[in-house]
mmCIF file with all atom_site columns, N, CA and C in Angstrom:
data_model
loop_
_atom_site.group_PDB
_atom_site.id
_atom_site.type_symbol
_atom_site.label_atom_id
_atom_site.label_alt_id
_atom_site.label_comp_id
_atom_site.label_asym_id
_atom_site.label_entity_id
_atom_site.label_seq_id
_atom_site.pdbx_PDB_ins_code
_atom_site.Cartn_x
_atom_site.Cartn_y
_atom_site.Cartn_z
_atom_site.occupancy
_atom_site.B_iso_or_equiv
_atom_site.pdbx_formal_charge
_atom_site.auth_seq_id
_atom_site.auth_comp_id
_atom_site.auth_asym_id
_atom_site.auth_atom_id
_atom_site.pdbx_PDB_model_num
ATOM 1   N N  . MET Y 1 1  ? 30.241 121.993 -48.647 1.00 0.00 ? 10 MET Y N  1
ATOM 2   C CA . MET Y 1 1  ? 30.950 123.251 -48.846 1.00 0.00 ? 10 MET Y CA 1
ATOM 3   C C  . MET Y 1 1  ? 30.463 124.304 -47.856 1.00 0.00 ? 10 MET Y C  1
ATOM 4   N N  . GLY Y 1 2  ? 29.165 124.394 -47.659 1.00 0.00 ? 11 GLY Y N  1
ATOM 5   C CA . GLY Y 1 2  ? 28.622 125.379 -46.730 1.00 0.00 ? 11 GLY Y CA 1
ATOM 6   C C  . GLY Y 1 2  ? 29.097 125.171 -45.316 1.00 0.00 ? 11 GLY Y C  1
ATOM 7   N N  . SER Y 1 3  ? 29.202 123.907 -44.902 1.00 0.00 ? 12 SER Y N  1
ATOM 8   C CA . SER Y 1 3  ? 29.660 123.643 -43.540 1.00 0.00 ? 12 SER Y CA 1
ATOM 9   C C  . SER Y 1 3  ? 31.133 123.988 -43.388 1.00 0.00 ? 12 SER Y C  1
ATOM 10  N N  . ASP Y 1 4  ? 31.924 123.785 -44.459 1.00 0.00 ? 13 ASP Y N  1
ATOM 11  C CA . ASP Y 1 4  ? 33.333 124.178 -44.411 1.00 0.00 ? 13 ASP Y CA 1
ATOM 12  C C  . ASP Y 1 4  ? 33.476 125.683 -44.254 1.00 0.00 ? 13 ASP Y C  1
ATOM 13  N N  . LEU Y 1 5  ? 32.646 126.420 -44.967 1.00 0.00 ? 14 LEU Y N  1
ATOM 14  C CA . LEU Y 1 5  ? 32.682 127.882 -44.868 1.00 0.00 ? 14 LEU Y CA 1
ATOM 15  C C  . LEU Y 1 5  ? 32.322 128.336 -43.459 1.00 0.00 ? 14 LEU Y C  1
ATOM 16  N N  . LEU Y 1 6  ? 31.287 127.761 -42.896 1.00 0.00 ? 15 LEU Y N  1
ATOM 17  C CA . LEU Y 1 6  ? 30.896 128.120 -41.530 1.00 0.00 ? 15 LEU Y CA 1
ATOM 18  C C  . LEU Y 1 6  ? 31.978 127.754 -40.528 1.00 0.00 ? 15 LEU Y C  1
ATOM 19  N N  . ALA Y 1 7  ? 32.616 126.608 -40.715 1.00 0.00 ? 16 ALA Y N  1
ATOM 20  C CA . ALA Y 1 7  ? 33.704 126.206 -39.820 1.00 0.00 ? 16 ALA Y CA 1
ATOM 21  C C  . ALA Y 1 7  ? 34.871 127.179 -39.934 1.00 0.00 ? 16 ALA Y C  1
ATOM 22  N N  . ALA Y 1 8  ? 35.183 127.621 -41.156 1.00 0.00 ? 17 ALA Y N  1
ATOM 23  C CA . ALA Y 1 8  ? 36.278 128.574 -41.354 1.00 0.00 ? 17 ALA Y CA 1
ATOM 24  C C  . ALA Y 1 8  ? 35.964 129.918 -40.708 1.00 0.00 ? 17 ALA Y C  1
ATOM 25  N N  . ILE Y 1 9  ? 34.735 130.375 -40.854 1.00 0.00 ? 18 ILE Y N  1
ATOM 26  C CA . ILE Y 1 9  ? 34.331 131.641 -40.220 1.00 0.00 ? 18 ILE Y CA 1
ATOM 27  C C  . ILE Y 1 9  ? 34.398 131.507 -38.704 1.00 0.00 ? 18 ILE Y C  1
ATOM 28  N N  . GLY Y 1 10 ? 33.938 130.386 -38.186 1.00 0.00 ? 19 GLY Y N  1
ATOM 29  C CA . GLY Y 1 10 ? 34.007 130.150 -36.744 1.00 0.00 ? 19 GLY Y CA 1
ATOM 30  C C  . GLY Y 1 10 ? 35.437 130.151 -36.239 1.00 0.00 ? 19 GLY Y C  1
ATOM 31  N N  . LEU Y 1 11 ? 36.337 129.499 -36.972 1.00 0.00 ? 20 LEU Y N  1
ATOM 32  C CA . LEU Y 1 11 ? 37.738 129.466 -36.574 1.00 0.00 ? 20 LEU Y CA 1
ATOM 33  C C  . LEU Y 1 11 ? 38.354 130.860 -36.614 1.00 0.00 ? 20 LEU Y C  1
ATOM 34  N N  . ALA Y 1 12 ? 38.013 131.638 -37.643 1.00 0.00 ? 21 ALA Y N  1
ATOM 35  C CA . ALA Y 1 12 ? 38.514 133.014 -37.720 1.00 0.00 ? 21 ALA Y CA 1
ATOM 36  C C  . ALA Y 1 12 ? 38.042 133.828 -36.515 1.00 0.00 ? 21 ALA Y C  1
ATOM 37  N N  . LEU Y 1 13 ? 36.787 133.656 -36.127 1.00 0.00 ? 22 LEU Y N  1
ATOM 38  C CA . LEU Y 1 13 ? 36.263 134.369 -34.955 1.00 0.00 ? 22 LEU Y CA 1
ATOM 39  C C  . LEU Y 1 13 ? 36.958 133.929 -33.673 1.00 0.00 ? 22 LEU Y C  1
ATOM 40  N N  . VAL Y 1 14 ? 37.243 132.635 -33.544 1.00 0.00 ? 23 VAL Y N  1
ATOM 41  C CA . VAL Y 1 14 ? 37.953 132.136 -32.360 1.00 0.00 ? 23 VAL Y CA 1
ATOM 42  C C  . VAL Y 1 14 ? 39.343 132.767 -32.274 1.00 0.00 ? 23 VAL Y C  1
ATOM 43  N N  . LEU Y 1 15 ? 40.069 132.762 -33.394 1.00 0.00 ? 24 LEU Y N  1
ATOM 44  C CA . LEU Y 1 15 ? 41.420 133.319 -33.385 1.00 0.00 ? 24 LEU Y CA 1
ATOM 45  C C  . LEU Y 1 15 ? 41.416 134.818 -33.132 1.00 0.00 ? 24 LEU Y C  1
ATOM 46  N N  . GLU Y 1 16 ? 40.508 135.516 -33.771 1.00 0.00 ? 25 GLU Y N  1
ATOM 47  C CA . GLU Y 1 16 ? 40.406 136.969 -33.572 1.00 0.00 ? 25 GLU Y CA 1
ATOM 48  C C  . GLU Y 1 16 ? 40.013 137.288 -32.132 1.00 0.00 ? 25 GLU Y C  1
ATOM 49  N N  . GLY Y 1 17 ? 39.033 136.578 -31.631 1.00 0.00 ? 26 GLY Y N  1
ATOM 50  C CA . GLY Y 1 17 ? 38.590 136.807 -30.255 1.00 0.00 ? 26 GLY Y CA 1
ATOM 51  C C  . GLY Y 1 17 ? 39.671 136.482 -29.244 1.00 0.00 ? 26 GLY Y C  1
ATOM 52  N N  . ALA Y 1 18 ? 40.425 135.419 -29.492 1.00 0.00 ? 27 ALA Y N  1
ATOM 53  C CA . ALA Y 1 18 ? 41.510 135.049 -28.579 1.00 0.00 ? 27 ALA Y CA 1
ATOM 54  C C  . ALA Y 1 18 ? 42.573 136.135 -28.535 1.00 0.00 ? 27 ALA Y C  1
ATOM 55  N N  . ALA Y 1 19 ? 42.889 136.713 -29.698 1.00 0.00 ? 28 ALA Y N  1
ATOM 56  C CA . ALA Y 1 19 ? 43.889 137.782 -29.728 1.00 0.00 ? 28 ALA Y CA 1
ATOM 57  C C  . ALA Y 1 19 ? 43.439 138.970 -28.882 1.00 0.00 ? 28 ALA Y C  1
ATOM 58  N N  . TYR Y 1 20 ? 42.170 139.367 -29.020 1.00 0.00 ? 29 TYR Y N  1
ATOM 59  C CA . TYR Y 1 20 ? 41.658 140.495 -28.231 1.00 0.00 ? 29 TYR Y CA 1
ATOM 60  C C  . TYR Y 1 20 ? 41.551 140.141 -26.748 1.00 0.00 ? 29 TYR Y C  1
ATOM 61  N N  . ALA Y 1 21 ? 41.190 138.906 -26.432 1.00 0.00 ? 30 ALA Y N  1
ATOM 62  C CA . ALA Y 1 21 ? 41.056 138.506 -25.034 1.00 0.00 ? 30 ALA Y CA 1
ATOM 63  C C  . ALA Y 1 21 ? 42.410 138.387 -24.340 1.00 0.00 ? 30 ALA Y C  1
ATOM 64  N N  . LEU Y 1 22 ? 43.403 137.872 -25.060 1.00 0.00 ? 31 LEU Y N  1
ATOM 65  C CA . LEU Y 1 22 ? 44.707 137.642 -24.441 1.00 0.00 ? 31 LEU Y CA 1
ATOM 66  C C  . LEU Y 1 22 ? 45.616 138.869 -24.482 1.00 0.00 ? 31 LEU Y C  1
ATOM 67  N N  . PHE Y 1 23 ? 45.486 139.684 -25.509 1.00 0.00 ? 32 PHE Y N  1
ATOM 68  C CA . PHE Y 1 23 ? 46.399 140.813 -25.698 1.00 0.00 ? 32 PHE Y CA 1
ATOM 69  C C  . PHE Y 1 23 ? 45.638 142.095 -26.040 1.00 0.00 ? 32 PHE Y C  1
ATOM 70  N N  . PRO Y 1 24 ? 44.761 142.566 -25.160 1.00 0.00 ? 33 PRO Y N  1
ATOM 71  C CA . PRO Y 1 24 ? 43.932 143.722 -25.518 1.00 0.00 ? 33 PRO Y CA 1
ATOM 72  C C  . PRO Y 1 24 ? 44.736 144.990 -25.802 1.00 0.00 ? 33 PRO Y C  1
ATOM 73  N N  . ASP Y 1 25 ? 45.782 145.244 -25.034 1.00 0.00 ? 34 ASP Y N  1
ATOM 74  C CA . ASP Y 1 25 ? 46.575 146.461 -25.267 1.00 0.00 ? 34 ASP Y CA 1
ATOM 75  C C  . ASP Y 1 25 ? 47.305 146.403 -26.609 1.00 0.00 ? 34 ASP Y C  1
ATOM 76  N N  . ALA Y 1 26 ? 47.873 145.259 -26.925 1.00 0.00 ? 35 ALA Y N  1
ATOM 77  C CA . ALA Y 1 26 ? 48.575 145.104 -28.199 1.00 0.00 ? 35 ALA Y CA 1
ATOM 78  C C  . ALA Y 1 26 ? 47.604 145.243 -29.369 1.00 0.00 ? 35 ALA Y C  1
ATOM 79  N N  . MET Y 1 27 ? 46.400 144.735 -29.219 1.00 0.00 ? 36 MET Y N  1
ATOM 80  C CA . MET Y 1 27 ? 45.413 144.840 -30.292 1.00 0.00 ? 36 MET Y CA 1
ATOM 81  C C  . MET Y 1 27 ? 44.964 146.286 -30.473 1.00 0.00 ? 36 MET Y C  1
ATOM 82  N N  . ARG Y 1 28 ? 44.880 147.043 -29.377 1.00 0.00 ? 37 ARG Y N  1
ATOM 83  C CA . ARG Y 1 28 ? 44.550 148.473 -29.492 1.00 0.00 ? 37 ARG Y CA 1
ATOM 84  C C  . ARG Y 1 28 ? 45.638 149.228 -30.227 1.00 0.00 ? 37 ARG Y C  1
ATOM 85  N N  . ARG Y 1 29 ? 46.885 148.912 -29.887 1.00 0.00 ? 38 ARG Y N  1
ATOM 86  C CA . ARG Y 1 29 ? 48.001 149.564 -30.572 1.00 0.00 ? 38 ARG Y CA 1
ATOM 87  C C  . ARG Y 1 29 ? 48.012 149.197 -32.056 1.00 0.00 ? 38 ARG Y C  1
ATOM 88  N N  . ALA Y 1 30 ? 47.740 147.934 -32.356 1.00 0.00 ? 39 ALA Y N  1
ATOM 89  C CA . ALA Y 1 30 ? 47.705 147.500 -33.754 1.00 0.00 ? 39 ALA Y CA 1
ATOM 90  C C  . ALA Y 1 30 ? 46.589 148.217 -34.515 1.00 0.00 ? 39 ALA Y C  1
ATOM 91  N N  . ALA Y 1 31 ? 45.433 148.358 -33.883 1.00 0.00 ? 40 ALA Y N  1
ATOM 92  C CA . ALA Y 1 31 ? 44.321 149.067 -34.527 1.00 0.00 ? 40 ALA Y CA 1
ATOM 93  C C  . ALA Y 1 31 ? 44.676 150.539 -34.737 1.00 0.00 ? 40 ALA Y C  1
ATOM 94  N N  . ALA Y 1 32 ? 45.341 151.158 -33.771 1.00 0.00 ? 41 ALA Y N  1
ATOM 95  C CA . ALA Y 1 32 ? 45.742 152.557 -33.915 1.00 0.00 ? 41 ALA Y CA 1
ATOM 96  C C  . ALA Y 1 32 ? 46.734 152.716 -35.067 1.00 0.00 ? 41 ALA Y C  1
ATOM 97  N N  . MET Y 1 33 ? 47.663 151.775 -35.193 1.00 0.00 ? 42 MET Y N  1
ATOM 98  C CA . MET Y 1 33 ? 48.617 151.827 -36.307 1.00 0.00 ? 42 MET Y CA 1
ATOM 99  C C  . MET Y 1 33 ? 47.902 151.625 -37.639 1.00 0.00 ? 42 MET Y C  1
ATOM 100 N N  . LEU Y 1 34 ? 46.893 150.779 -37.647 1.00 0.00 ? 43 LEU Y N  1
ATOM 101 C CA . LEU Y 1 34 ? 46.119 150.542 -38.869 1.00 0.00 ? 43 LEU Y CA 1
ATOM 102 C C  . LEU Y 1 34 ? 45.419 151.817 -39.311 1.00 0.00 ? 43 LEU Y C  1
ATOM 103 N N  . PHE Y 1 35 ? 44.789 152.514 -38.364 1.00 0.00 ? 44 PHE Y N  1
ATOM 104 C CA . PHE Y 1 35 ? 44.071 153.745 -38.697 1.00 0.00 ? 44 PHE Y CA 1
ATOM 105 C C  . PHE Y 1 35 ? 45.013 154.851 -39.159 1.00 0.00 ? 44 PHE Y C  1
ATOM 106 N N  . ALA Y 1 36 ? 46.278 154.777 -38.754 1.00 0.00 ? 45 ALA Y N  1
ATOM 107 C CA . ALA Y 1 36 ? 47.250 155.792 -39.148 1.00 0.00 ? 45 ALA Y CA 1
ATOM 108 C C  . ALA Y 1 36 ? 47.773 155.571 -40.567 1.00 0.00 ? 45 ALA Y C  1
ATOM 109 N N  . GLN Y 1 37 ? 47.553 154.380 -41.116 1.00 0.00 ? 46 GLN Y N  1
ATOM 110 C CA . GLN Y 1 37 ? 48.037 154.057 -42.457 1.00 0.00 ? 46 GLN Y CA 1
ATOM 111 C C  . GLN Y 1 37 ? 47.130 154.657 -43.526 1.00 0.00 ? 46 GLN Y C  1
ATOM 112 N N  . GLY Y 1 38 ? 47.692 154.843 -44.690 1.00 0.00 ? 47 GLY Y N  1
ATOM 113 C CA . GLY Y 1 38 ? 46.912 155.330 -45.819 1.00 0.00 ? 47 GLY Y CA 1
ATOM 114 C C  . GLY Y 1 38 ? 46.003 154.237 -46.367 1.00 0.00 ? 47 GLY Y C  1
ATOM 115 N N  . GLU Y 1 39 ? 45.006 154.663 -47.139 1.00 0.00 ? 48 GLU Y N  1
ATOM 116 C CA . GLU Y 1 39 ? 44.027 153.719 -47.683 1.00 0.00 ? 48 GLU Y CA 1
ATOM 117 C C  . GLU Y 1 39 ? 44.679 152.673 -48.573 1.00 0.00 ? 48 GLU Y C  1
ATOM 118 N N  . SER Y 1 40 ? 45.613 153.074 -49.401 1.00 0.00 ? 49 SER Y N  1
ATOM 119 C CA . SER Y 1 40 ? 46.236 152.115 -50.318 1.00 0.00 ? 49 SER Y CA 1
ATOM 120 C C  . SER Y 1 40 ? 47.060 151.074 -49.562 1.00 0.00 ? 49 SER Y C  1
ATOM 121 N N  . THR Y 1 41 ? 47.708 151.465 -48.482 1.00 0.00 ? 50 THR Y N  1
ATOM 122 C CA . THR Y 1 41 ? 48.487 150.523 -47.680 1.00 0.00 ? 50 THR Y CA 1
ATOM 123 C C  . THR Y 1 41 ? 47.574 149.482 -47.047 1.00 0.00 ? 50 THR Y C  1
ATOM 124 N N  . VAL Y 1 42 ? 46.456 149.935 -46.511 1.00 0.00 ? 51 VAL Y N  1
ATOM 125 C CA . VAL Y 1 42 ? 45.502 149.014 -45.888 1.00 0.00 ? 51 VAL Y CA 1
ATOM 126 C C  . VAL Y 1 42 ? 44.906 148.088 -46.949 1.00 0.00 ? 51 VAL Y C  1
ATOM 127 N N  . ARG Y 1 43 ? 44.606 148.635 -48.121 1.00 0.00 ? 52 ARG Y N  1
ATOM 128 C CA . ARG Y 1 43 ? 44.040 147.837 -49.209 1.00 0.00 ? 52 ARG Y CA 1
ATOM 129 C C  . ARG Y 1 43 ? 45.022 146.742 -49.644 1.00 0.00 ? 52 ARG Y C  1
ATOM 130 N N  . ILE Y 1 44 ? 46.296 147.104 -49.783 1.00 0.00 ? 53 ILE Y N  1
ATOM 131 C CA . ILE Y 1 44 ? 47.318 146.129 -50.189 1.00 0.00 ? 53 ILE Y CA 1
ATOM 132 C C  . ILE Y 1 44 ? 47.496 145.058 -49.112 1.00 0.00 ? 53 ILE Y C  1
ATOM 133 N N  . ALA Y 1 45 ? 47.495 145.453 -47.846 1.00 0.00 ? 54 ALA Y N  1
ATOM 134 C CA . ALA Y 1 45 ? 47.612 144.484 -46.762 1.00 0.00 ? 54 ALA Y CA 1
ATOM 135 C C  . ALA Y 1 45 ? 46.414 143.533 -46.758 1.00 0.00 ? 54 ALA Y C  1
ATOM 136 N N  . GLY Y 1 46 ? 45.231 144.064 -46.989 1.00 0.00 ? 55 GLY Y N  1
ATOM 137 C CA . GLY Y 1 46 ? 44.035 143.222 -47.051 1.00 0.00 ? 55 GLY Y CA 1
ATOM 138 C C  . GLY Y 1 46 ? 44.093 142.249 -48.201 1.00 0.00 ? 55 GLY Y C  1
ATOM 139 N N  . LEU Y 1 47 ? 44.541 142.715 -49.358 1.00 0.00 ? 56 LEU Y N  1
ATOM 140 C CA . LEU Y 1 47 ? 44.683 141.840 -50.517 1.00 0.00 ? 56 LEU Y CA 1
ATOM 141 C C  . LEU Y 1 47 ? 45.715 140.748 -50.248 1.00 0.00 ? 56 LEU Y C  1
ATOM 142 N N  . GLY Y 1 48 ? 46.798 141.116 -49.592 1.00 0.00 ? 57 GLY Y N  1
ATOM 143 C CA . GLY Y 1 48 ? 47.808 140.121 -49.218 1.00 0.00 ? 57 GLY Y CA 1
ATOM 144 C C  . GLY Y 1 48 ? 47.249 139.061 -48.292 1.00 0.00 ? 57 GLY Y C  1
ATOM 145 N N  . ALA Y 1 49 ? 46.425 139.486 -47.332 1.00 0.00 ? 58 ALA Y N  1
ATOM 146 C CA . ALA Y 1 49 ? 45.804 138.530 -46.406 1.00 0.00 ? 58 ALA Y CA 1
ATOM 147 C C  . ALA Y 1 49 ? 44.848 137.594 -47.143 1.00 0.00 ? 58 ALA Y C  1
ATOM 148 N N  . VAL Y 1 50 ? 44.087 138.140 -48.086 1.00 0.00 ? 59 VAL Y N  1
ATOM 149 C CA . VAL Y 1 50 ? 43.176 137.318 -48.881 1.00 0.00 ? 59 VAL Y CA 1
ATOM 150 C C  . VAL Y 1 50 ? 43.961 136.283 -49.676 1.00 0.00 ? 59 VAL Y C  1
ATOM 151 N N  . LEU Y 1 51 ? 45.016 136.720 -50.352 1.00 0.00 ? 60 LEU Y N  1
ATOM 152 C CA . LEU Y 1 51 ? 45.820 135.809 -51.156 1.00 0.00 ? 60 LEU Y CA 1
ATOM 153 C C  . LEU Y 1 51 ? 46.485 134.731 -50.294 1.00 0.00 ? 60 LEU Y C  1
ATOM 154 N N  . ALA Y 1 52 ? 46.975 135.115 -49.127 1.00 0.00 ? 61 ALA Y N  1
ATOM 155 C CA . ALA Y 1 52 ? 47.573 134.130 -48.224 1.00 0.00 ? 61 ALA Y CA 1
ATOM 156 C C  . ALA Y 1 52 ? 46.529 133.112 -47.764 1.00 0.00 ? 61 ALA Y C  1
ATOM 157 N N  . GLY Y 1 53 ? 45.339 133.593 -47.442 1.00 0.00 ? 62 GLY Y N  1
ATOM 158 C CA . GLY Y 1 53 ? 44.267 132.689 -47.021 1.00 0.00 ? 62 GLY Y CA 1
ATOM 159 C C  . GLY Y 1 53 ? 43.866 131.719 -48.111 1.00 0.00 ? 62 GLY Y C  1
ATOM 160 N N  . VAL Y 1 54 ? 43.749 132.212 -49.338 1.00 0.00 ? 63 VAL Y N  1
ATOM 161 C CA . VAL Y 1 54 ? 43.403 131.341 -50.469 1.00 0.00 ? 63 VAL Y CA 1
ATOM 162 C C  . VAL Y 1 54 ? 44.505 130.311 -50.686 1.00 0.00 ? 63 VAL Y C  1
ATOM 163 N N  . ALA Y 1 55 ? 45.752 130.721 -50.578 1.00 0.00 ? 64 ALA Y N  1
ATOM 164 C CA . ALA Y 1 55 ? 46.863 129.786 -50.755 1.00 0.00 ? 64 ALA Y CA 1
ATOM 165 C C  . ALA Y 1 55 ? 46.861 128.704 -49.688 1.00 0.00 ? 64 ALA Y C  1
ATOM 166 N N  . ILE Y 1 56 ? 46.576 129.086 -48.454 1.00 0.00 ? 65 ILE Y N  1
ATOM 167 C CA . ILE Y 1 56 ? 46.531 128.100 -47.362 1.00 0.00 ? 65 ILE Y CA 1
ATOM 168 C C  . ILE Y 1 56 ? 45.399 127.114 -47.582 1.00 0.00 ? 65 ILE Y C  1
ATOM 169 N N  . VAL Y 1 57 ? 44.221 127.613 -47.919 1.00 0.00 ? 66 VAL Y N  1
ATOM 170 C CA . VAL Y 1 57 ? 43.068 126.724 -48.171 1.00 0.00 ? 66 VAL Y CA 1
ATOM 171 C C  . VAL Y 1 57 ? 43.370 125.797 -49.336 1.00 0.00 ? 66 VAL Y C  1
ATOM 172 N N  . ALA Y 1 58 ? 43.939 126.336 -50.410 1.00 0.00 ? 67 ALA Y N  1
ATOM 173 C CA . ALA Y 1 58 ? 44.268 125.499 -51.569 1.00 0.00 ? 67 ALA Y CA 1
ATOM 174 C C  . ALA Y 1 58 ? 45.275 124.430 -51.207 1.00 0.00 ? 67 ALA Y C  1
ATOM 175 N N  . ALA Y 1 59 ? 46.299 124.789 -50.434 1.00 0.00 ? 68 ALA Y N  1
ATOM 176 C CA . ALA Y 1 59 ? 47.310 123.817 -50.033 1.00 0.00 ? 68 ALA Y CA 1
ATOM 177 C C  . ALA Y 1 59 ? 46.701 122.702 -49.171 1.00 0.00 ? 68 ALA Y C  1
ATOM 178 N N  . VAL Y 1 60 ? 45.834 123.077 -48.265 1.00 0.00 ? 69 VAL Y N  1
ATOM 179 C CA . VAL Y 1 60 ? 45.183 122.072 -47.404 1.00 0.00 ? 69 VAL Y CA 1
ATOM 180 C C  . VAL Y 1 60 ? 44.286 121.166 -48.232 1.00 0.00 ? 69 VAL Y C  1
ATOM 181 N N  . ARG Y 1 61 ? 43.541 121.743 -49.164 1.00 0.00 ? 70 ARG Y N  1
ATOM 182 C CA . ARG Y 1 61 ? 42.642 120.961 -50.028 1.00 0.00 ? 70 ARG Y CA 1
ATOM 183 C C  . ARG Y 1 61 ? 43.427 119.984 -50.911 1.00 0.00 ? 70 ARG Y C  1
ATOM 184 N N  . LEU Y 1 62 ? 44.543 120.444 -51.462 1.00 0.00 ? 71 LEU Y N  1
ATOM 185 C CA . LEU Y 1 62 ? 45.339 119.587 -52.341 1.00 0.00 ? 71 LEU Y CA 1
ATOM 186 C C  . LEU Y 1 62 ? 46.030 118.468 -51.573 1.00 0.00 ? 71 LEU Y C  1
ATOM 187 N N  . GLN Y 1 63 ? 46.407 118.752 -50.328 1.00 0.00 ? 72 GLN Y N  1
ATOM 188 C CA . GLN Y 1 63 ? 47.115 117.766 -49.529 1.00 0.00 ? 72 GLN Y CA 1
ATOM 189 C C  . GLN Y 1 63 ? 46.165 116.723 -48.949 1.00 0.00 ? 72 GLN Y C  1
ATOM 190 N N  . GLY Y 1 64 ? 44.972 117.147 -48.590 1.00 0.00 ? 73 GLY Y N  1
ATOM 191 C CA . GLY Y 1 64 ? 44.046 116.247 -47.905 1.00 0.00 ? 73 GLY Y CA 1
ATOM 192 C C  . GLY Y 1 64 ? 43.094 115.644 -48.830 1.00 0.00 ? 73 GLY Y C  1
#
């Protein structure tokens, strides 16, 4: 389980880093739009991302 968690964190860092490396201007604009949003909007978006991530992990675990 611990190695799966580390692999998932590593993959998240690869994807995040690739986005910033390949599209730095777009990522700056996205960050600026994020800072312009209200706290509740950001909180709901974060919760949505968490739920989507859990659903993806669960689907992969059930299938494999």
